[in-house]
Coordinates of C-alpha atoms in Angstrom, one line a residue:
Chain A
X1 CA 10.9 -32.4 -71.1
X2 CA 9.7 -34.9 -73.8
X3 CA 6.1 -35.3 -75.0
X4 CA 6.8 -39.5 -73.4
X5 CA 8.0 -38.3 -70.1
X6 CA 4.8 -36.6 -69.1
X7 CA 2.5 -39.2 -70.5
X8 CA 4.3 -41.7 -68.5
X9 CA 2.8 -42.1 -65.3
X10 CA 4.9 -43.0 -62.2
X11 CA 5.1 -46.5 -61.7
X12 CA 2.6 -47.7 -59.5
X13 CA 4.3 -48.9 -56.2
X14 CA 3.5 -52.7 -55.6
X15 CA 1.1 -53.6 -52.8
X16 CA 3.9 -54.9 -49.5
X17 CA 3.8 -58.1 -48.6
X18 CA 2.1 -58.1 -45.1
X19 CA -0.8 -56.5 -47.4
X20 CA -1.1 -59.1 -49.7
X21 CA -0.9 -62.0 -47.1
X22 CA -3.7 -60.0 -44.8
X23 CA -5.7 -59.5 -47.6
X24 CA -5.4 -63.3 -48.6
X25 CA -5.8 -64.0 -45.1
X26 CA -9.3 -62.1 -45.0
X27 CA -10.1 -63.3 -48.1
X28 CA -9.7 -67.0 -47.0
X29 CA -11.3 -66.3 -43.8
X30 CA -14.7 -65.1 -44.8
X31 CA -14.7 -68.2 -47.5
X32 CA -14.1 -70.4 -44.4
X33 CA -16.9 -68.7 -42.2
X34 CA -19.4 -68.5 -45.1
X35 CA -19.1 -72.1 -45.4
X36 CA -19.7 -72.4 -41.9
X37 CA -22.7 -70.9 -41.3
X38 CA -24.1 -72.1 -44.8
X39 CA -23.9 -68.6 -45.9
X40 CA -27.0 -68.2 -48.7
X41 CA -27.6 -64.9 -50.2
X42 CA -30.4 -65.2 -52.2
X43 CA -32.1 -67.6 -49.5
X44 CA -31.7 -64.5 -47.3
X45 CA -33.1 -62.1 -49.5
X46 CA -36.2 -64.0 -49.8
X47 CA -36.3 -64.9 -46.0
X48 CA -35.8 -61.4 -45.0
X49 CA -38.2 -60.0 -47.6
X50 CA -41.5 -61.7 -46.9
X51 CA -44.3 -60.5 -45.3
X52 CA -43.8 -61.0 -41.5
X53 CA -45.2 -60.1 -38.2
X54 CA -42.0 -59.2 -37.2
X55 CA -41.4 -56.0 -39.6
X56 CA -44.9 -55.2 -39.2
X57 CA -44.7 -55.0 -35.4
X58 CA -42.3 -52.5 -35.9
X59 CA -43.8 -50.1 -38.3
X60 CA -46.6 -50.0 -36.2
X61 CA -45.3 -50.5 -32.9
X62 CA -47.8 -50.6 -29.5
X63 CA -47.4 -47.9 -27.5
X64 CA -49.6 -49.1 -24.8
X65 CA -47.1 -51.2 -22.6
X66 CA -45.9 -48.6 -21.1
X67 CA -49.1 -48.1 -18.8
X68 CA -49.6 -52.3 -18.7
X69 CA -48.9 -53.1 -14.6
X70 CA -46.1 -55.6 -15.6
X71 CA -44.7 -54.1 -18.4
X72 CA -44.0 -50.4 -16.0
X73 CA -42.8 -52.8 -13.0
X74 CA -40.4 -54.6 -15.5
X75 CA -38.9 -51.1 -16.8
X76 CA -38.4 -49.6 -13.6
X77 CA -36.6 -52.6 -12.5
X78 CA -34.2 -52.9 -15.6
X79 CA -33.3 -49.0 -14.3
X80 CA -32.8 -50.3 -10.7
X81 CA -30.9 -53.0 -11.9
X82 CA -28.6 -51.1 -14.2
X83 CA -28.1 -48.6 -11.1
X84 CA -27.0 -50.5 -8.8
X85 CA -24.9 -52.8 -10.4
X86 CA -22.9 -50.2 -11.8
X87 CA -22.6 -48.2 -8.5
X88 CA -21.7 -51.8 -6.5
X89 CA -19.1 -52.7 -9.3
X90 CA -17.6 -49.2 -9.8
X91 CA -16.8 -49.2 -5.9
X92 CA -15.2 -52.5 -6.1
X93 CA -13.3 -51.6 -9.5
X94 CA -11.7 -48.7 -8.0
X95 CA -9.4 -50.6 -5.7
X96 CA -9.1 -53.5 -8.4
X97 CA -7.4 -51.5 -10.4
X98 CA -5.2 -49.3 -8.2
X99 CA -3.8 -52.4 -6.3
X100 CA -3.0 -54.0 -9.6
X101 CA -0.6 -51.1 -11.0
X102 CA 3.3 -51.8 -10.6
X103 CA 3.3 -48.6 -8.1
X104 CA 0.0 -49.4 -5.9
X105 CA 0.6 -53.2 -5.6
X106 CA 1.8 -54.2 -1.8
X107 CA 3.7 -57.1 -3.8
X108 CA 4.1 -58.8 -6.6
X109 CA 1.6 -62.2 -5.7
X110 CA -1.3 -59.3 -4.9
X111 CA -0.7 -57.5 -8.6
X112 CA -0.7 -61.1 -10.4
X113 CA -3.6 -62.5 -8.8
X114 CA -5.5 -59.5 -9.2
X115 CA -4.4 -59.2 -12.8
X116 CA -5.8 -62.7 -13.3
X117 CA -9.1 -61.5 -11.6
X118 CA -9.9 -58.5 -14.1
X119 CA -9.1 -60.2 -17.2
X120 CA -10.9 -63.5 -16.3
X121 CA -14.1 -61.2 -14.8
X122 CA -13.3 -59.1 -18.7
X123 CA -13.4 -62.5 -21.0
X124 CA -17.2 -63.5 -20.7
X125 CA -19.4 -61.5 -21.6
X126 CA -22.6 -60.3 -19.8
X127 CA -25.3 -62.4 -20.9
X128 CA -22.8 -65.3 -19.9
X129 CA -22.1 -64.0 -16.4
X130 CA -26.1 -63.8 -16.3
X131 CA -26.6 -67.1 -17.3
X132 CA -24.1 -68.5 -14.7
X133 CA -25.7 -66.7 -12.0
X134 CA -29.3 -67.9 -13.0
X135 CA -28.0 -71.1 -12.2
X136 CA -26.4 -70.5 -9.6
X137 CA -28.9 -68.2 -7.2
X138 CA -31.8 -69.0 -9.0
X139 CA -33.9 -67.0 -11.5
X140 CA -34.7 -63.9 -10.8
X141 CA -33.5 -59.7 -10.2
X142 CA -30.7 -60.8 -7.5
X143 CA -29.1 -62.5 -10.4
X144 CA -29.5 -59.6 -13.1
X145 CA -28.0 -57.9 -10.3
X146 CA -25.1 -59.9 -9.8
X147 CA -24.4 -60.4 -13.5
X148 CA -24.4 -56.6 -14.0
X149 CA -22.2 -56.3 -10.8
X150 CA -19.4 -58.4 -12.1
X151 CA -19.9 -56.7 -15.5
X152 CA -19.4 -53.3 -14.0
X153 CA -16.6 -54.5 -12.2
X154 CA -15.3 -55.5 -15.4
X155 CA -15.7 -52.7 -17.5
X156 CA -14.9 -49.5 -15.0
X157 CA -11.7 -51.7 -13.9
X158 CA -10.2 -52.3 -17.5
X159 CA -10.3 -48.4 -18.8
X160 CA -9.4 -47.0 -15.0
X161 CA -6.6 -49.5 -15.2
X162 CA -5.2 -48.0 -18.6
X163 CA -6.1 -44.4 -17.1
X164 CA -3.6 -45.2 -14.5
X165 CA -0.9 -46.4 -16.1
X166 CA -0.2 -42.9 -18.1
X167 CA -0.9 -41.1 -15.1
X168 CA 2.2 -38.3 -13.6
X169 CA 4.9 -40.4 -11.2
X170 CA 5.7 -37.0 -9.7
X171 CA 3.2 -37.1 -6.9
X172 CA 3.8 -41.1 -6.3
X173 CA 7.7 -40.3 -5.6
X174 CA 6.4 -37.0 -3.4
X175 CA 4.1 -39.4 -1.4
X176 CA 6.7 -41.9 -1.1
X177 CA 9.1 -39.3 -0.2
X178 CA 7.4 -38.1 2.3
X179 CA 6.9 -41.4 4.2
X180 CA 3.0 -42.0 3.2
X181 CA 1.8 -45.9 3.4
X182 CA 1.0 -47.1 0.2
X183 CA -2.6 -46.8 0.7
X184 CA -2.6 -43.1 1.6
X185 CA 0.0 -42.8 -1.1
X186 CA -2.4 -44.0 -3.7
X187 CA -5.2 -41.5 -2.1
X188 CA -3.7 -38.7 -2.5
X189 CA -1.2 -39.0 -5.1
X190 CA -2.9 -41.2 -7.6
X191 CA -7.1 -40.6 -6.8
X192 CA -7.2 -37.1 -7.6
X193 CA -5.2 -37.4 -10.9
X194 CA -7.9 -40.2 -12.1
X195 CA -11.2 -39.1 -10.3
X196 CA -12.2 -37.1 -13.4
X197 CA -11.4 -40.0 -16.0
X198 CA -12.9 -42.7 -13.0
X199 CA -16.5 -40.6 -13.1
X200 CA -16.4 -40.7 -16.7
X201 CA -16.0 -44.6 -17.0
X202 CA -18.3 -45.1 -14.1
X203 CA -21.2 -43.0 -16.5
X204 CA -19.9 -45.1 -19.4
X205 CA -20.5 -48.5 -17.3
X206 CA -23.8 -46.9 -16.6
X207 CA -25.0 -46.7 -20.1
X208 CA -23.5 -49.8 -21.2
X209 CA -25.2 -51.2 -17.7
X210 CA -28.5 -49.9 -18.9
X211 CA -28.3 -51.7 -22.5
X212 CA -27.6 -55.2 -21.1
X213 CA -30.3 -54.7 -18.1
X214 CA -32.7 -54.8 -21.3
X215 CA -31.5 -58.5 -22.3
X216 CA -30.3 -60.0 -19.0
X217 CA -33.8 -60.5 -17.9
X218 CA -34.1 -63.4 -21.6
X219 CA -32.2 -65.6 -19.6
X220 CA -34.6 -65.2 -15.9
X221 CA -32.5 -62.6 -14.2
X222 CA -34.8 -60.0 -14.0
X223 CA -35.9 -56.5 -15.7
X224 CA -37.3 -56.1 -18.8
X225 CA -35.8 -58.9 -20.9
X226 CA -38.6 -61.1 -19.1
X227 CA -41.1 -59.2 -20.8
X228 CA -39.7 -59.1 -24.5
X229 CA -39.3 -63.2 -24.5
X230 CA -42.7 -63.0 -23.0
X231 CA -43.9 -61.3 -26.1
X232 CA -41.9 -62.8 -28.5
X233 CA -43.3 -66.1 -26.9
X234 CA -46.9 -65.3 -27.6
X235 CA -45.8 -63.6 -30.9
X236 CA -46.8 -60.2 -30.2
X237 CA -44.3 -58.6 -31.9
X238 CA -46.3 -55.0 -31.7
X239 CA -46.5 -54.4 -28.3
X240 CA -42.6 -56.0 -28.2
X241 CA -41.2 -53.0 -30.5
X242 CA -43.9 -50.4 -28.1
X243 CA -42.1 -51.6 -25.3
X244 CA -38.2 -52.2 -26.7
X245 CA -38.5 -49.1 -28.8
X246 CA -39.8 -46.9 -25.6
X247 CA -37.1 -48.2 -23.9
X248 CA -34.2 -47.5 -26.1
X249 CA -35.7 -43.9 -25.8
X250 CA -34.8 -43.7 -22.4
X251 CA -31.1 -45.5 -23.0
X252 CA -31.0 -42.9 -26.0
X253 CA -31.8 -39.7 -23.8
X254 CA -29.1 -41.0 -20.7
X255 CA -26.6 -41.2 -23.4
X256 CA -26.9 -38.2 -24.2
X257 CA -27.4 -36.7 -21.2
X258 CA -24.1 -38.8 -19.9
X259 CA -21.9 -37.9 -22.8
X260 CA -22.4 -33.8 -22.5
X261 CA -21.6 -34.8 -18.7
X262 CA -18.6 -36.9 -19.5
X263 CA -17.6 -34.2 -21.9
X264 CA -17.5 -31.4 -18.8
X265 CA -15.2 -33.6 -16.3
X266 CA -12.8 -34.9 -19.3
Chain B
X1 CA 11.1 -10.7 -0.7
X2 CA 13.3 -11.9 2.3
X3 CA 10.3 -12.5 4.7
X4 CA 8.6 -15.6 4.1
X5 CA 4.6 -15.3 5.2
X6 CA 4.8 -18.6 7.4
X7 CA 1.1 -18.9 7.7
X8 CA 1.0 -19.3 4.1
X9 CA 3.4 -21.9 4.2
X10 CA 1.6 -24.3 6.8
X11 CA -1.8 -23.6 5.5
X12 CA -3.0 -26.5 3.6
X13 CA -4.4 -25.2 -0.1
X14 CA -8.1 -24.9 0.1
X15 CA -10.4 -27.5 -1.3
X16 CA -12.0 -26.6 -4.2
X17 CA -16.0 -26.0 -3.7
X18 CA -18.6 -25.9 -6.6
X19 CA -22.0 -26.0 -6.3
X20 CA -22.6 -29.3 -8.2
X21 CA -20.1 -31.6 -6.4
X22 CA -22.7 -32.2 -3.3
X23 CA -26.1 -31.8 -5.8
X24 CA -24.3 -35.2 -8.0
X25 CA -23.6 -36.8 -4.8
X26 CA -26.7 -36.6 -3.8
X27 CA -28.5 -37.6 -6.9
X28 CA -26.9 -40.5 -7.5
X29 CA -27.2 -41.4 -3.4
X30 CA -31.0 -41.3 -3.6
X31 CA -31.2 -43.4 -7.1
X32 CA -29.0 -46.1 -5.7
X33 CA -31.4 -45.9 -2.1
X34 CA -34.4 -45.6 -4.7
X35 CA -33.0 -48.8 -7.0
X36 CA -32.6 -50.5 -2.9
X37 CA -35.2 -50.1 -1.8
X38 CA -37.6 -51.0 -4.8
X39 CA -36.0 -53.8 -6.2
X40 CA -37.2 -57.1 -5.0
X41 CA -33.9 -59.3 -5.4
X42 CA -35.1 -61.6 -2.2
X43 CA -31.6 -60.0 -0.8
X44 CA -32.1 -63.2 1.3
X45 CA -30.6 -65.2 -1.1
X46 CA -27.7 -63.0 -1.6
X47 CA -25.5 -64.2 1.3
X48 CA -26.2 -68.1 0.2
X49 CA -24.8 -66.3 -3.7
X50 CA -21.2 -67.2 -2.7
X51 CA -21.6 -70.6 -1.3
X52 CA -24.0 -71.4 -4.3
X53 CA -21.5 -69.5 -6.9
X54 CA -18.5 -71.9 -5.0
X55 CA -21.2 -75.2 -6.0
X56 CA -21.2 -74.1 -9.0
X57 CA -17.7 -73.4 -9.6
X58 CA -17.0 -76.5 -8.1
X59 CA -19.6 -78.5 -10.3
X60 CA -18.2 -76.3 -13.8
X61 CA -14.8 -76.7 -13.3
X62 CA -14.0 -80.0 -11.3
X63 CA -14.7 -82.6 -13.3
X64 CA -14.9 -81.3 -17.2
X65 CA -15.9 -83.5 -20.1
X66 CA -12.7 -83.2 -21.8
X67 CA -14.3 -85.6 -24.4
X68 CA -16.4 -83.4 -25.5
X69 CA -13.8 -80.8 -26.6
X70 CA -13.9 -81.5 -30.2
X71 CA -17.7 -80.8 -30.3
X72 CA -17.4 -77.8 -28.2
X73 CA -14.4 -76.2 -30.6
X74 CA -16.8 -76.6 -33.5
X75 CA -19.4 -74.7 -31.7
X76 CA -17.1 -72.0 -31.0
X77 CA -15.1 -72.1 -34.3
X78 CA -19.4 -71.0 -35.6
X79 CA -19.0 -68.8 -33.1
X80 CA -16.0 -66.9 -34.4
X81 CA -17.6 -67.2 -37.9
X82 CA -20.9 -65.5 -37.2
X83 CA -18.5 -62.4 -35.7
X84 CA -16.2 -63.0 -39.1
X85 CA -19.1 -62.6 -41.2
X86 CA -20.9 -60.0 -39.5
X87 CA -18.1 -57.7 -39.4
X88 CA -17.5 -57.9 -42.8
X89 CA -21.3 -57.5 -43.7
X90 CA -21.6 -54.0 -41.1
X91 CA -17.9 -53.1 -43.0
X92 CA -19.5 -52.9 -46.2
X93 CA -22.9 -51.6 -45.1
X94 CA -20.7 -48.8 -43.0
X95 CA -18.0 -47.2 -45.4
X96 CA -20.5 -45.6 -47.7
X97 CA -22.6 -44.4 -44.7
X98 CA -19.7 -42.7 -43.1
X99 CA -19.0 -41.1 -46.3
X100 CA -22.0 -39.5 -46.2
X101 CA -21.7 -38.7 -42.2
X102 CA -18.4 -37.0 -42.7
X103 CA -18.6 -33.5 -42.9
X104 CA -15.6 -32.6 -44.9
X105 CA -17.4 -35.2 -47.7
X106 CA -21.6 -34.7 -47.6
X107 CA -23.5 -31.5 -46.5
X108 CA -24.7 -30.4 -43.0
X109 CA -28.2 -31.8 -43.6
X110 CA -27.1 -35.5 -44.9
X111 CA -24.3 -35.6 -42.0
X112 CA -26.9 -34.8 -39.3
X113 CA -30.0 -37.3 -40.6
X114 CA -27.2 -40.2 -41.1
X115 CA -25.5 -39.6 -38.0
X116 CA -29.2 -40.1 -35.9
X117 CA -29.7 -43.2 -38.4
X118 CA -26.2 -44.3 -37.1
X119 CA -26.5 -43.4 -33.6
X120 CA -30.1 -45.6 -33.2
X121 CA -27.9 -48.7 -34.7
X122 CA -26.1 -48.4 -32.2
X123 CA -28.6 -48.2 -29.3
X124 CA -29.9 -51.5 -29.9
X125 CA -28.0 -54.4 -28.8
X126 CA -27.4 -57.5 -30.4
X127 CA -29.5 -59.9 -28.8
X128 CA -32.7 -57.9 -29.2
X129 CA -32.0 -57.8 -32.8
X130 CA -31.4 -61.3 -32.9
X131 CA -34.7 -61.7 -31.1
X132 CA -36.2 -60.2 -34.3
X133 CA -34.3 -61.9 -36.7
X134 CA -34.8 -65.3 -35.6
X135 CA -38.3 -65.6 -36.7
X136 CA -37.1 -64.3 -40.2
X137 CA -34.5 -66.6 -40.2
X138 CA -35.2 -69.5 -38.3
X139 CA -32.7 -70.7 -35.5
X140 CA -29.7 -70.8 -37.8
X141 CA -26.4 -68.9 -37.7
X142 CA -27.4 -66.7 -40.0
X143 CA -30.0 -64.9 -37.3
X144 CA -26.6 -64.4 -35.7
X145 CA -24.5 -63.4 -38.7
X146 CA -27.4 -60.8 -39.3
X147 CA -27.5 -59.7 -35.7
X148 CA -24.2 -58.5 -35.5
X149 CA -24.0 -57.4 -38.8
X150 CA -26.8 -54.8 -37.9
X151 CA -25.9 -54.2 -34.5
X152 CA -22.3 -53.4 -35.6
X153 CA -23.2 -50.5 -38.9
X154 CA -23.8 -47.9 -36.3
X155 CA -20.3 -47.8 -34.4
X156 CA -18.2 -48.9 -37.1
X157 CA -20.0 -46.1 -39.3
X158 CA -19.3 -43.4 -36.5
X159 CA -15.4 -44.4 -36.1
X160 CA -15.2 -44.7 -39.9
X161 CA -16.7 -41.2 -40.2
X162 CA -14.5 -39.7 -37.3
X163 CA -11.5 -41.5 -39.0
X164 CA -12.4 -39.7 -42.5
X165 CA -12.9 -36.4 -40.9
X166 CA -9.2 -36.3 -40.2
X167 CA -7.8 -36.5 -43.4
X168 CA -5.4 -34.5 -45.2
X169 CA -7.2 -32.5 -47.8
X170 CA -4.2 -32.2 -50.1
X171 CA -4.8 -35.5 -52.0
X172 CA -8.4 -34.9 -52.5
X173 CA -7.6 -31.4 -53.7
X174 CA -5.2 -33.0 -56.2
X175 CA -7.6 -35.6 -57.5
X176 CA -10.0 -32.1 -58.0
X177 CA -7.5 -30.5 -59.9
X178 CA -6.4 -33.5 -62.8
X179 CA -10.7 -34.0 -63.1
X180 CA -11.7 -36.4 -61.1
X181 CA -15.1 -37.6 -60.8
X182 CA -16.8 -37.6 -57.1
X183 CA -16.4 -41.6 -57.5
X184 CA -12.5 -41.1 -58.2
X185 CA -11.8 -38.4 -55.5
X186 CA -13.5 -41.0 -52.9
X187 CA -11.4 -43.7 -54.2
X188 CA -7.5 -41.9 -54.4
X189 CA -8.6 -38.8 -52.5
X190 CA -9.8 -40.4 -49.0
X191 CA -9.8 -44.7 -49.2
X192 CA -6.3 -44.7 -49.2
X193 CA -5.5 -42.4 -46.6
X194 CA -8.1 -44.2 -44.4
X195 CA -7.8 -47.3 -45.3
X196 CA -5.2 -48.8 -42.3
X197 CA -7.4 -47.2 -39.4
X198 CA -10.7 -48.2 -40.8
X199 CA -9.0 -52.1 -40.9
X200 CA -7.5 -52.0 -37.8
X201 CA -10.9 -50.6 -36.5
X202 CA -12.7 -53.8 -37.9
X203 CA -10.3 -56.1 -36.5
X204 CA -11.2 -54.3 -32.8
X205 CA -14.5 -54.4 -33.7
X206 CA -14.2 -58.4 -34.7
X207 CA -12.9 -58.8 -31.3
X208 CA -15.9 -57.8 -29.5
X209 CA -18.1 -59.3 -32.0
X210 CA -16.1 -62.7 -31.1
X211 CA -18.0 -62.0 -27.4
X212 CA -21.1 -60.7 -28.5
X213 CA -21.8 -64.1 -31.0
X214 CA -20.6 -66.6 -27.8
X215 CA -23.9 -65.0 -26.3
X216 CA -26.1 -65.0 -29.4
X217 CA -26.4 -68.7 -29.0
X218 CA -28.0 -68.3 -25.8
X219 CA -30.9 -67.2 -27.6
X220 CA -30.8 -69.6 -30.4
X221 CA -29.0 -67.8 -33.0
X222 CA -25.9 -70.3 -33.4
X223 CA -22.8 -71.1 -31.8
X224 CA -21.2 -72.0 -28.6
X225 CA -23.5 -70.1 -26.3
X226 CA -26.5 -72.1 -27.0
X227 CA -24.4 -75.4 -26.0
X228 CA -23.5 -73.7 -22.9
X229 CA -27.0 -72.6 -22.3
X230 CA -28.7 -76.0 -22.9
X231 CA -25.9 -78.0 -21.2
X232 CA -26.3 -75.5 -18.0
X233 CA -30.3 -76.3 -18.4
X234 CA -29.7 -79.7 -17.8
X235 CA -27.7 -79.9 -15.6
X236 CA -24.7 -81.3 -17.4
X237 CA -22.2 -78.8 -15.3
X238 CA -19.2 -80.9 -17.2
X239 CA -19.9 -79.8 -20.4
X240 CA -20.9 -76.4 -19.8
X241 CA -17.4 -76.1 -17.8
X242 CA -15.8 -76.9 -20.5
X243 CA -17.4 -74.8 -23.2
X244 CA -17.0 -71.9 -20.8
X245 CA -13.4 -72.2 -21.1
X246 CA -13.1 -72.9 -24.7
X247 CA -14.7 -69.2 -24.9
X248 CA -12.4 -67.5 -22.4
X249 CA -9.1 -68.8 -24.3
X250 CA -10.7 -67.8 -27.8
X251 CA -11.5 -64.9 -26.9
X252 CA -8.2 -64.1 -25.0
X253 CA -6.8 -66.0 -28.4
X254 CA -8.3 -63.8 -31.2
X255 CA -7.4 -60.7 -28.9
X256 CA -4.5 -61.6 -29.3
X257 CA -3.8 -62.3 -33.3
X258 CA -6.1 -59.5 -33.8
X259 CA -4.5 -57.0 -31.6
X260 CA -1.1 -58.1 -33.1
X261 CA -1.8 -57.3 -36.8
X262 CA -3.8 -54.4 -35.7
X263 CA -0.3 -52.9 -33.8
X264 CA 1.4 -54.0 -37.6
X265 CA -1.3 -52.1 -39.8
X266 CA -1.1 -49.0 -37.9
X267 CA 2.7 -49.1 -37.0
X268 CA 3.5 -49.7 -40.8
X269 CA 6.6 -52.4 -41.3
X270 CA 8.9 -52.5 -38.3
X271 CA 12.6 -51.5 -39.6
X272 CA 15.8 -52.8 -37.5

């Protein structure tokens, strides 16, 4: 072994091509977008930087709201909300899902409509479905309600439906085999395989439930969003932060409580 | 073993029985009677919903402005931006906070106190941070960019720290042995081994940034959303039809470009 041989190092393999065009491609990208949104840093800095109510709201937050009449009413409502439009939409997801799997599909029209359903329902996003409903029904909880309904339905039916399609055939072809309808089939061949997985997403819709029954309510449909534009209105941005941080408390401690449950059934 | 114990045979297994099955039950039973009872929806109103959501429908989607699409792809093309940028500004924010949340990298103490850090990000959603940022920032794009920027550190930091944790040791070990410095083991010990999941995890979470901005406008913070939002105000249901389906085909779009080079970085070059 010469001296030159070990001081050489191993040429350095070149970067592939699909990494070179991706990086380009990002590169490019954020240009594009920067220019877009008139992307100014040191404007930022400054803006972000100066003495605001804002930032001073939130070091010294009002703790207050939470025995203000309104305020309480508004927070217990966001919970209502959140429950029951995750317990409504987890219901409905259930079948949405099963009918829409090659094996639990009567026929093939049922499987593509409902297909088209789920991932129309899954493209907007909740304030949107919010939004649509406030013009629809009015402002108000009925549609925060709706708007976390659909949502639900949404989320519970788009992880149940993966969940399903990895499940065992075994007990399908038993089922079958044994001359079971297709709905019984699907009861007791495919439920009890998913029911663990199901609960888990339906806790999961719950907490994501909870987090958007905080902002619904900017747009009229009810909860505690009404409160926090009602403050932001009037600038105070103290007794916002009391109230916003007090409730991301309660978001933070079903969370937790939600992912040591989701932990035992998985 | 000849005789089979027929009664064993019809017998249908027993169903499982634990304590906690009937107490869950009935917790959530009484919160969803206690949520039913207490809310005050005007239920009322709730069996005119699906005549009123048909109106609406009909109103959206019947006659749309097609006219209008070039403004509208504008709005969302802001849209997509804000989620571009925002990305990229919780990406940079995130990798040297998952460093220090990875346990095989930082101590105990500097794991747990950045993982809490992390964990509040993520608690907060995006439009309440835009609600704060829009007075900083005025009703620009940029409350949007910084929105989701923000809102996104805290799960992009907590998949890039899972990500890390699952390394192979070996390389860092190696850069240990030649004398690397701390700065040189991060960059050929552990970047390159995570760099392909922590891009593919940006791309996913660009996707439901791409959502998340689409609303921001709502609230003033840029974008398609408001134009939906102000065109449903008043009443201009053409528009607002429209706009609502330039979102639902970008979004399906961007899904689907994104989701394809994601499949490419993680599968590495497809051969034959």
């Amino acid at each position: 072994m010469t001296d030159a041989a070990v001081d050489r190092l191993p040429p350095r393999p070149a970067p592939g091509r699909f990494t070179v065009l991706s990086g380009l491609g990002a590169l490019v990208l954020t240009v594009l977008t920067a220019r877009a949104v008139d992307f100014d840093p040191t404007g930022l800095v400054t803006d972000l930087t100066r003495p605001n109510s804002v930032v001073e709201g939130l070091l010294d937050p009002d703790w207050s709201q939470i025995w203000s009449r309104r305020s309480r009413r508004a927070f217990i409502e966001t919970l209502q909300l959140a429950v029951l439009g995750t317990a409504g939409g987890s219901i409905v997801a259930l079948p949405l899902a099963l009918y829409a799997t090659d094996y639990g599909a009567p026929n093939r029209v049922v499987q593509v409509v409902l297909r088209l359903i789920n991932s129309v329902i899954r493209s907007l996003p909740d304030l949107l479905w919010a939004l649509l409903f406030v013009s629809a029904v009015g402002i108000g909880a009925l549609s925060g309600l709706l708007a976390l309904f659909f949502f639900s339905i949404a989320v519970v039916s788009k992880l149940t439906a993966d969940t399903l399609d990895g499940i065992d055939r075994g007990p399908i072809e038993a089922g079958v085999a044994a001359g079971a309808s297709n709905t019984s089939m699907l009861r007791t061949a495919v439920l009890p395989q998913i029911l663990p997985s199901y609960v888990s997403f339906v806790l999961y819709g719950f907490e994501i439930n909870l987090r958007a029954s905080a902002v619904i309510g900017l747009v009229g449909a009810g909860g505690i969003g009404e409160r926090i534009q009602f403050f932001q209105g009037r600038g105070e941005w103290d007794k916002l932060w009391g109230l916003v941080l007090l409730f991301f408390l309660v978001v933070f401690l079903v969370e937790r409580i939600s992912i040591v449950l989701r932990r035992r059934l998985v | 073993m000849t005789t089979v114990d027929r009664g064993a045979v019809t017998r249908m297994p027993e169903p499982t029985r634990e304590w906690w099955r009937p107490v869950t039950w009935a917790v959530v039973i009484a919160l969803a009677a206690w949520s039913l009872w207490g809310l005050d929806a005007r239920w009322e109103r709730l069996l005119d919903a699906p005549a009123d959501l048909w109106d609406l429908g009909r109103l959206l989607f019947s006659d749309m402005a097609f006219e209008r699409t070039g403004d509208l792809l504008v709005d969302m093309w802001e849209s997509i931006a804000i989620a571009w940028l925002g990305t990229i500004i919780a990406g940079i924010v995130a990798l040297p906070l998952s460093f220090l949340a990875a346990e095989n990298l930082a101590g105990r103490f500097t794991t747990l106190v950045v993982r809490q850090v992390l964990n509040l990000l993520r608690a907060i959603p995006e439009v309440i941070l835009a609600i704060a940022f829009i007075p900083l920032l005025g009703l620009t794009p940029m409350a949007g960019v910084m929105a989701i920027g923000v809102g996104s550190i805290g799960t992009l930091g907590k998949l890039f720290a899972e990500v890390i944790e699952a390394i192979d040791d070996a390389p860092v070990e190696a850069v240990d042995a030649v004398g690397g410095s701390r700065l040189q083991r991060l960059r050929w010990g552990v970047v390159p081994q995570v760099l392909p999941e922590i891009s593919s995890f940006l791309l996913y979470r660009f996707e439901i940034n791409v959502r998340a901005s689409a609303v921001l406008g709502v609230i003033g913070a840029g974008g398609i959303g408001g134009t939906i939002a102000q065109t449903l105000q008043f009443k201009q249901f053409e528009v607002a039809g429209l706009g609502l389906v330039i979102v639902v085909v970008a979004t399906i779009g961007v899904d689907i470009v994104s989701g394809a080079i994601r499949r490419r970085i993680l599968r590495g070059p497809s051969r034959g």
